[in-house]
C-alpha angles and dihedrals in degrees: 000000000000093000093049089050086053087048096051090047092052090041088056087049095053097046094049104042105096093215092063091052092049086049095049087046092049085050092062091039091055101037100045104020098046089038093057089046087053086052093047086050093049095045094051093050100039094109090055091055116110121239092252091054091047090049089051094044115133110186095192090053089051096044087052093050094109088072085079086076100027093062085073096049091057089041093060090042088054095043094046095046083076105023095055092063092053093049094053098040093240088117084080089052095046091052095045087055092046111018093182096092098187090059087052092050097044092045087054093048090048094053093045093050098048097039091049096041090057095045093042098049091047092052093046092049090049095046092047091053092042091047096054092046087059093043094045115114095015109054136019110282136190138219128227089249093050115113110280098003104102087043090050098047096043093048089054089060090047089049091053091048094050088049088061091050088049087054092047090050093055088045089058089046100045100027089204125100097219097044096049089045091053091047090054094047090049091050098050099028120014100045091053091060091046088055089048091063094055126093112292094241089055087046096060091052100043103032097068087060096059113105095235090052088051084056093050089051093049097048092052124103091200136037112283107216110240095019132090125269111267095253093048087044086055096049091050087048093053096047089054092048091050088047095054100039091043093057089044091051087052098051091040089057098045104037125080115252 
């Protein structure tokens, strides 16, 4: 019962903080709006694509292209869900009301997980149907019941939710919004750029472990050469998430507020 009370309190915080609502709105805009723009661009340039590109074309992955930007929106939501309380000093009030620190941290994680999973699944499903409608008549398209499609779409929503939890874990560790957001951006954007500068033989072995490439595999309806399969990618990303959040929970429990 006490955990449920804490859960209700954290749910209220999530719903009433303007930055969270803005982040949710941006998640929809990036996932659906930018995904639609990508589909429009592909539709317009379809005739210029080579035969090889056409044979490798995955309409599902294209329609979900907006998640490349949405992952940063959810990462910021996750990080700020804890760092904003440190910035305002509200974390002391929260821990005074609920001294059991792990209960507070786990309640925040549960609220973030449920809220973002709902938001992200709705947005990726909408992006898929919007994208297929735009591509129809010009490029190959897929239906939700086509082999691998439902799995790709739903795992993309899971990918975004796990990205938010990684942001949350970084927030627990760093406790400062700019630092946590910078760390998240480095993990999902800067490190892949640095890996790209390595020798090609190194890139082949390292790049498939990058969170962004794990997401690439999860949102593809067909196998992507050089990347893990979708379920292996999901397992690795879950391990990353558990490690980051786990370290964050330990530090949140042991450090002073």
